[in-house]
């Protein structure tokens, strides 16, 4: 059963803040890999990208996102979509992520 008030984007992003890029060790939210996070009915819709289309750990990252959503919102289904449009660039990173990478 879903809660009467679905989580907003901020709550979803907060749940995803614990997910780190498996290669970089930096959170996917500050890296700017999340393009969309929203709830619609009983489904959480996430659109994310990777730092490179050739990243070999994309499946791991998607599984980590799904696991985090299930842990925080057990009454919701998750739909994770991978996109490369627009391509990720370092400009999407937060200042904290840039500092962690330097």
mmCIF file of N, CA and C in Angstrom:
data_model
loop_
_atom_site.group_PDB
_atom_site.id
_atom_site.type_symbol
_atom_site.label_atom_id
_atom_site.label_comp_id
_atom_site.label_asym_id
_atom_site.label_seq_id
_atom_site.Cartn_x
_atom_site.Cartn_y
_atom_site.Cartn_z
ATOM 1 N N UNK A 1 0.845 -1.180 0.000
ATOM 2 C CA UNK A 1 0.000 0.000 0.000
ATOM 3 C C UNK A 1 0.887 1.239 0.000
ATOM 4 N N UNK A 2 0.565 2.196 -0.849
ATOM 5 C CA UNK A 2 1.346 3.434 -0.910
ATOM 6 C C UNK A 2 0.831 4.412 0.133
ATOM 7 N N UNK A 3 1.704 5.326 0.516
ATOM 8 C CA UNK A 3 1.292 6.354 1.460
ATOM 9 C C UNK A 3 0.382 7.331 0.738
ATOM 10 N N UNK A 4 -0.474 8.053 1.478
ATOM 11 C CA UNK A 4 -1.394 8.976 0.830
ATOM 12 C C UNK A 4 -0.684 10.105 0.081
ATOM 13 N N UNK A 5 0.451 10.510 0.568
ATOM 14 C CA UNK A 5 1.191 11.580 -0.088
ATOM 15 C C UNK A 5 2.486 11.007 -0.649
ATOM 16 N N UNK A 6 2.603 10.935 -1.970
ATOM 17 C CA UNK A 6 3.841 10.391 -2.549
ATOM 18 C C UNK A 6 5.032 11.275 -2.197
ATOM 19 N N UNK A 7 6.213 10.699 -2.165
ATOM 20 C CA UNK A 7 7.395 11.510 -1.884
ATOM 21 C C UNK A 7 7.622 12.524 -3.011
ATOM 22 N N UNK A 8 8.117 13.698 -2.626
ATOM 23 C CA UNK A 8 8.436 14.691 -3.642
ATOM 24 C C UNK A 8 9.855 14.452 -4.161
ATOM 25 N N UNK A 9 10.244 15.226 -5.141
ATOM 26 C CA UNK A 9 11.570 15.054 -5.755
ATOM 27 C C UNK A 9 12.692 15.187 -4.731
ATOM 28 N N UNK A 10 12.550 16.122 -3.812
ATOM 29 C CA UNK A 10 13.597 16.321 -2.806
ATOM 30 C C UNK A 10 13.763 15.084 -1.932
ATOM 31 N N UNK A 11 12.664 14.460 -1.539
ATOM 32 C CA UNK A 11 12.734 13.247 -0.715
ATOM 33 C C UNK A 11 13.363 12.092 -1.490
ATOM 34 N N UNK A 12 13.030 11.998 -2.764
ATOM 35 C CA UNK A 12 13.602 10.940 -3.598
ATOM 36 C C UNK A 12 15.103 11.171 -3.765
ATOM 37 N N UNK A 13 15.497 12.402 -4.043
ATOM 38 C CA UNK A 13 16.920 12.721 -4.179
ATOM 39 C C UNK A 13 17.666 12.475 -2.876
ATOM 40 N N UNK A 14 17.016 12.762 -1.767
ATOM 41 C CA UNK A 14 17.631 12.509 -0.461
ATOM 42 C C UNK A 14 17.898 11.012 -0.295
ATOM 43 N N UNK A 15 16.945 10.182 -0.690
ATOM 44 C CA UNK A 15 17.131 8.729 -0.612
ATOM 45 C C UNK A 15 18.261 8.274 -1.518
ATOM 46 N N UNK A 16 18.379 8.917 -2.669
ATOM 47 C CA UNK A 16 19.431 8.537 -3.623
ATOM 48 C C UNK A 16 20.798 9.106 -3.253
ATOM 49 N N UNK A 17 20.830 10.002 -2.288
ATOM 50 C CA UNK A 17 22.105 10.625 -1.908
ATOM 51 C C UNK A 17 23.086 9.621 -1.319
ATOM 52 N N UNK A 18 22.591 8.473 -0.881
ATOM 53 C CA UNK A 18 23.489 7.456 -0.328
ATOM 54 C C UNK A 18 24.117 6.579 -1.409
ATOM 55 N N UNK A 19 23.678 6.722 -2.640
ATOM 56 C CA UNK A 19 24.200 5.915 -3.744
ATOM 57 C C UNK A 19 25.423 6.611 -4.335
ATOM 58 N N UNK A 20 26.535 5.885 -4.399
ATOM 59 C CA UNK A 20 27.765 6.443 -4.952
ATOM 60 C C UNK A 20 28.085 5.786 -6.284
ATOM 61 N N UNK A 21 28.688 6.544 -7.166
ATOM 62 C CA UNK A 21 29.198 5.988 -8.405
ATOM 63 C C UNK A 21 30.235 4.930 -8.025
ATOM 64 N N UNK A 22 30.081 3.688 -8.489
ATOM 65 C CA UNK A 22 30.981 2.621 -8.040
ATOM 66 C C UNK A 22 32.440 2.813 -8.442
ATOM 67 N N UNK A 23 32.705 3.560 -9.477
ATOM 68 C CA UNK A 23 34.093 3.792 -9.894
ATOM 69 C C UNK A 23 34.705 5.008 -9.218
ATOM 70 N N UNK A 24 33.902 6.058 -9.062
ATOM 71 C CA UNK A 24 34.430 7.315 -8.540
ATOM 72 C C UNK A 24 34.312 7.449 -7.031
ATOM 73 N N UNK A 25 33.368 6.721 -6.429
ATOM 74 C CA UNK A 25 33.165 6.817 -4.986
ATOM 75 C C UNK A 25 32.521 8.118 -4.547
ATOM 76 N N UNK A 26 31.903 8.825 -5.473
ATOM 77 C CA UNK A 26 31.221 10.090 -5.192
ATOM 78 C C UNK A 26 29.738 9.867 -5.438
ATOM 79 N N UNK A 27 28.902 10.508 -4.637
ATOM 80 C CA UNK A 27 27.461 10.335 -4.761
ATOM 81 C C UNK A 27 26.927 10.718 -6.129
ATOM 82 N N UNK A 28 25.923 9.954 -6.589
ATOM 83 C CA UNK A 28 25.362 10.209 -7.915
ATOM 84 C C UNK A 28 24.548 11.494 -7.966
ATOM 85 N N UNK A 29 24.011 11.927 -6.831
ATOM 86 C CA UNK A 29 23.247 13.182 -6.826
ATOM 87 C C UNK A 29 24.194 14.366 -7.008
ATOM 88 N N UNK A 30 25.250 14.510 -6.190
ATOM 89 C CA UNK A 30 26.157 15.634 -6.426
ATOM 90 C C UNK A 30 26.932 15.542 -7.737
ATOM 91 N N UNK A 31 27.087 14.330 -8.269
ATOM 92 C CA UNK A 31 27.738 14.202 -9.574
ATOM 93 C C UNK A 31 26.852 14.727 -10.698
ATOM 94 N N UNK A 32 25.566 14.881 -10.415
ATOM 95 C CA UNK A 32 24.643 15.365 -11.440
ATOM 96 C C UNK A 32 24.177 14.271 -12.383
ATOM 97 N N UNK A 33 24.207 13.028 -11.908
ATOM 98 C CA UNK A 33 23.788 11.914 -12.752
ATOM 99 C C UNK A 33 22.277 11.711 -12.786
ATOM 100 N N UNK A 34 21.565 12.319 -11.843
ATOM 101 C CA UNK A 34 20.103 12.185 -11.812
ATOM 102 C C UNK A 34 19.501 13.330 -12.607
ATOM 103 N N UNK A 35 18.800 13.005 -13.667
ATOM 104 C CA UNK A 35 18.151 14.010 -14.507
ATOM 105 C C UNK A 35 16.709 14.246 -14.093
ATOM 106 N N UNK A 36 16.069 13.224 -13.522
ATOM 107 C CA UNK A 36 14.675 13.369 -13.096
ATOM 108 C C UNK A 36 14.424 12.418 -11.938
ATOM 109 N N UNK A 37 13.654 12.886 -10.966
ATOM 110 C CA UNK A 37 13.224 12.067 -9.835
ATOM 111 C C UNK A 37 11.822 12.535 -9.460
ATOM 112 N N UNK A 38 10.834 11.669 -9.719
ATOM 113 C CA UNK A 38 9.452 12.057 -9.421
ATOM 114 C C UNK A 38 8.623 10.826 -9.104
ATOM 115 N N UNK A 39 7.553 11.074 -8.383
ATOM 116 C CA UNK A 39 6.583 10.021 -8.084
ATOM 117 C C UNK A 39 5.339 10.268 -8.917
ATOM 118 N N UNK A 40 4.806 9.199 -9.449
ATOM 119 C CA UNK A 40 3.546 9.257 -10.177
ATOM 120 C C UNK A 40 2.747 8.032 -9.745
ATOM 121 N N UNK A 41 1.693 8.287 -8.998
ATOM 122 C CA UNK A 41 0.936 7.164 -8.452
ATOM 123 C C UNK A 41 1.821 6.352 -7.527
ATOM 124 N N UNK A 42 1.877 5.061 -7.756
ATOM 125 C CA UNK A 42 2.669 4.166 -6.908
ATOM 126 C C UNK A 42 4.041 3.860 -7.505
ATOM 127 N N UNK A 43 4.484 4.688 -8.449
ATOM 128 C CA UNK A 43 5.763 4.443 -9.108
ATOM 129 C C UNK A 43 6.691 5.642 -8.954
ATOM 130 N N UNK A 44 7.933 5.339 -8.641
ATOM 131 C CA UNK A 44 8.973 6.356 -8.587
ATOM 132 C C UNK A 44 9.728 6.291 -9.908
ATOM 133 N N UNK A 45 9.752 7.400 -10.612
ATOM 134 C CA UNK A 45 10.407 7.476 -11.916
ATOM 135 C C UNK A 45 11.747 8.196 -11.763
ATOM 136 N N UNK A 46 12.798 7.500 -12.149
ATOM 137 C CA UNK A 46 14.137 8.067 -12.080
ATOM 138 C C UNK A 46 14.737 8.012 -13.479
ATOM 139 N N UNK A 47 15.253 9.133 -13.919
ATOM 140 C CA UNK A 47 16.023 9.166 -15.164
ATOM 141 C C UNK A 47 17.436 9.542 -14.767
ATOM 142 N N UNK A 48 18.374 8.700 -15.161
ATOM 143 C CA UNK A 48 19.760 8.956 -14.802
ATOM 144 C C UNK A 48 20.663 8.703 -15.984
ATOM 145 N N UNK A 49 21.869 9.177 -15.848
ATOM 146 C CA UNK A 49 22.885 8.970 -16.869
ATOM 147 C C UNK A 49 24.128 8.441 -16.200
ATOM 148 N N UNK A 50 25.118 8.172 -16.982
ATOM 149 C CA UNK A 50 26.423 7.736 -16.500
ATOM 150 C C UNK A 50 27.456 8.759 -16.949
ATOM 151 N N UNK A 51 28.598 8.742 -16.306
ATOM 152 C CA UNK A 51 29.633 9.694 -16.704
ATOM 153 C C UNK A 51 30.161 9.392 -18.099
ATOM 154 N N UNK A 52 29.946 8.152 -18.553
ATOM 155 C CA UNK A 52 30.374 7.760 -19.897
ATOM 156 C C UNK A 52 29.435 6.683 -20.425
ATOM 157 N N UNK A 53 29.046 6.750 -21.686
ATOM 158 C CA UNK A 53 28.197 5.692 -22.251
ATOM 159 C C UNK A 53 28.866 4.325 -22.239
ATOM 160 N N UNK A 54 30.178 4.295 -22.122
ATOM 161 C CA UNK A 54 30.888 3.015 -22.107
ATOM 162 C C UNK A 54 31.179 2.507 -20.701
ATOM 163 N N UNK A 55 30.596 3.142 -19.693
ATOM 164 C CA UNK A 55 30.806 2.726 -18.307
ATOM 165 C C UNK A 55 30.385 1.267 -18.137
ATOM 166 N N UNK A 56 31.285 0.411 -17.667
ATOM 167 C CA UNK A 56 30.947 -1.004 -17.520
ATOM 168 C C UNK A 56 30.086 -1.316 -16.296
ATOM 169 N N UNK A 57 29.878 -0.330 -15.434
ATOM 170 C CA UNK A 57 29.150 -0.582 -14.193
ATOM 171 C C UNK A 57 27.751 0.026 -14.182
ATOM 172 N N UNK A 58 27.206 0.309 -15.347
ATOM 173 C CA UNK A 58 25.864 0.886 -15.415
ATOM 174 C C UNK A 58 24.819 0.021 -14.743
ATOM 175 N N UNK A 59 24.869 -1.284 -14.953
ATOM 176 C CA UNK A 59 23.898 -2.179 -14.329
ATOM 177 C C UNK A 59 24.012 -2.171 -12.807
ATOM 178 N N UNK A 60 25.232 -2.058 -12.313
ATOM 179 C CA UNK A 60 25.449 -1.994 -10.863
ATOM 180 C C UNK A 60 24.829 -0.715 -10.309
ATOM 181 N N UNK A 61 25.043 0.380 -10.988
ATOM 182 C CA UNK A 61 24.508 1.662 -10.537
ATOM 183 C C UNK A 61 22.978 1.644 -10.536
ATOM 184 N N UNK A 62 22.381 1.107 -11.575
ATOM 185 C CA UNK A 62 20.919 1.018 -11.637
ATOM 186 C C UNK A 62 20.396 0.148 -10.495
ATOM 187 N N UNK A 63 21.045 -0.964 -10.227
ATOM 188 C CA UNK A 63 20.627 -1.833 -9.116
ATOM 189 C C UNK A 63 20.763 -1.104 -7.782
ATOM 190 N N UNK A 64 21.835 -0.331 -7.607
ATOM 191 C CA UNK A 64 22.014 0.429 -6.368
ATOM 192 C C UNK A 64 20.907 1.464 -6.193
ATOM 193 N N UNK A 65 20.508 2.124 -7.278
ATOM 194 C CA UNK A 65 19.416 3.093 -7.233
ATOM 195 C C UNK A 65 18.119 2.391 -6.843
ATOM 196 N N UNK A 66 17.826 1.268 -7.476
ATOM 197 C CA UNK A 66 16.609 0.522 -7.157
ATOM 198 C C UNK A 66 16.615 0.051 -5.706
ATOM 199 N N UNK A 67 17.758 -0.419 -5.212
ATOM 200 C CA UNK A 67 17.864 -0.864 -3.817
ATOM 201 C C UNK A 67 17.611 0.287 -2.844
ATOM 202 N N UNK A 68 18.181 1.458 -3.136
ATOM 203 C CA UNK A 68 17.979 2.616 -2.252
ATOM 204 C C UNK A 68 16.517 3.036 -2.236
ATOM 205 N N UNK A 69 15.875 3.039 -3.388
ATOM 206 C CA UNK A 69 14.462 3.421 -3.450
ATOM 207 C C UNK A 69 13.594 2.418 -2.696
ATOM 208 N N UNK A 70 13.877 1.139 -2.849
ATOM 209 C CA UNK A 70 13.114 0.112 -2.142
ATOM 210 C C UNK A 70 13.303 0.249 -0.633
ATOM 211 N N UNK A 71 14.519 0.532 -0.201
ATOM 212 C CA UNK A 71 14.792 0.679 1.235
ATOM 213 C C UNK A 71 14.050 1.866 1.834
ATOM 214 N N UNK A 72 13.974 2.961 1.105
ATOM 215 C CA UNK A 72 13.346 4.177 1.627
ATOM 216 C C UNK A 72 11.845 4.250 1.357
ATOM 217 N N UNK A 73 11.407 3.649 0.283
ATOM 218 C CA UNK A 73 9.999 3.727 -0.123
ATOM 219 C C UNK A 73 9.495 2.330 -0.492
ATOM 220 N N UNK A 74 9.376 1.453 0.502
ATOM 221 C CA UNK A 74 9.044 0.055 0.214
ATOM 222 C C UNK A 74 7.673 -0.154 -0.432
ATOM 223 N N UNK A 75 6.792 0.809 -0.323
ATOM 224 C CA UNK A 75 5.448 0.661 -0.891
ATOM 225 C C UNK A 75 5.360 1.128 -2.337
ATOM 226 N N UNK A 76 6.487 1.527 -2.904
ATOM 227 C CA UNK A 76 6.493 2.054 -4.268
ATOM 228 C C UNK A 76 7.307 1.168 -5.191
ATOM 229 N N UNK A 77 6.882 1.117 -6.431
ATOM 230 C CA UNK A 77 7.662 0.470 -7.484
ATOM 231 C C UNK A 77 8.643 1.520 -7.998
ATOM 232 N N UNK A 78 9.739 1.062 -8.567
ATOM 233 C CA UNK A 78 10.675 2.021 -9.161
ATOM 234 C C UNK A 78 10.853 1.715 -10.637
ATOM 235 N N UNK A 79 10.955 2.771 -11.389
ATOM 236 C CA UNK A 79 11.212 2.671 -12.825
ATOM 237 C C UNK A 79 12.424 3.542 -13.111
ATOM 238 N N UNK A 80 13.535 2.894 -13.417
ATOM 239 C CA UNK A 80 14.788 3.600 -13.649
ATOM 240 C C UNK A 80 15.090 3.571 -15.142
ATOM 241 N N UNK A 81 15.245 4.749 -15.704
ATOM 242 C CA UNK A 81 15.536 4.890 -17.129
ATOM 243 C C UNK A 81 16.928 5.472 -17.285
ATOM 244 N N UNK A 82 17.721 4.824 -18.104
ATOM 245 C CA UNK A 82 19.068 5.299 -18.398
ATOM 246 C C UNK A 82 19.027 6.096 -19.701
ATOM 247 N N UNK A 83 19.631 7.285 -19.673
ATOM 248 C CA UNK A 83 19.664 8.130 -20.869
ATOM 249 C C UNK A 83 21.051 8.730 -21.039
ATOM 250 N N UNK A 84 21.345 9.090 -22.254
ATOM 251 C CA UNK A 84 22.588 9.811 -22.536
ATOM 252 C C UNK A 84 22.274 11.104 -23.285
ATOM 253 N N UNK A 85 21.039 11.559 -23.153
ATOM 254 C CA UNK A 85 20.583 12.777 -23.816
ATOM 255 C C UNK A 85 19.955 13.701 -22.791
ATOM 256 N N UNK A 86 20.610 14.756 -22.406
ATOM 257 C CA UNK A 86 21.899 15.224 -22.902
ATOM 258 C C UNK A 86 23.042 14.435 -22.255
ATOM 259 N N UNK A 87 24.183 14.401 -22.913
ATOM 260 C CA UNK A 87 25.330 13.714 -22.336
ATOM 261 C C UNK A 87 25.759 14.400 -21.037
ATOM 262 N N UNK A 88 26.250 13.603 -20.104
ATOM 263 C CA UNK A 88 26.770 14.151 -18.853
ATOM 264 C C UNK A 88 28.069 14.896 -19.136
ATOM 265 N N UNK A 89 28.237 16.013 -18.436
ATOM 266 C CA UNK A 89 29.499 16.753 -18.474
ATOM 267 C C UNK A 89 29.855 17.132 -17.043
ATOM 268 N N UNK A 90 31.118 17.391 -16.759
ATOM 269 C CA UNK A 90 31.521 17.767 -15.405
ATOM 270 C C UNK A 90 30.831 19.027 -14.877
ATOM 271 N N UNK A 91 30.293 19.859 -15.770
ATOM 272 C CA UNK A 91 29.593 21.062 -15.332
ATOM 273 C C UNK A 91 28.346 20.737 -14.507
ATOM 274 N N UNK A 92 27.839 19.508 -14.607
ATOM 275 C CA UNK A 92 26.656 19.093 -13.845
ATOM 276 C C UNK A 92 26.981 18.825 -12.374
ATOM 277 N N UNK A 93 28.265 18.708 -12.048
ATOM 278 C CA UNK A 93 28.673 18.381 -10.695
ATOM 279 C C UNK A 93 28.456 19.557 -9.747
ATOM 280 N N UNK A 94 28.112 19.223 -8.504
ATOM 281 C CA UNK A 94 28.002 20.249 -7.475
ATOM 282 C C UNK A 94 29.417 20.677 -7.066
ATOM 283 N N UNK A 95 29.532 21.843 -6.440
ATOM 284 C CA UNK A 95 30.851 22.260 -5.964
ATOM 285 C C UNK A 95 31.486 21.237 -5.004
ATOM 286 N N UNK A 96 30.672 20.603 -4.171
ATOM 287 C CA UNK A 96 31.206 19.590 -3.243
ATOM 288 C C UNK A 96 31.763 18.395 -3.984
ATOM 289 N N UNK A 97 31.074 17.972 -5.049
ATOM 290 C CA UNK A 97 31.567 16.838 -5.845
ATOM 291 C C UNK A 97 32.857 17.214 -6.555
ATOM 292 N N UNK A 98 32.929 18.431 -7.036
ATOM 293 C CA UNK A 98 34.164 18.890 -7.703
ATOM 294 C C UNK A 98 35.333 18.882 -6.722
ATOM 295 N N UNK A 99 35.062 19.325 -5.509
ATOM 296 C CA UNK A 99 36.114 19.341 -4.481
ATOM 297 C C UNK A 99 36.551 17.918 -4.135
ATOM 298 N N UNK A 100 35.594 16.998 -4.079
ATOM 299 C CA UNK A 100 35.928 15.600 -3.756
ATOM 300 C C UNK A 100 36.762 14.953 -4.861
ATOM 301 N N UNK A 101 36.566 15.414 -6.092
ATOM 302 C CA UNK A 101 37.271 14.831 -7.230
ATOM 303 C C UNK A 101 38.654 15.446 -7.435
ATOM 304 N N UNK A 102 38.918 16.578 -6.790
ATOM 305 C CA UNK A 102 40.217 17.222 -7.038
ATOM 306 C C UNK A 102 41.271 16.799 -6.056
#
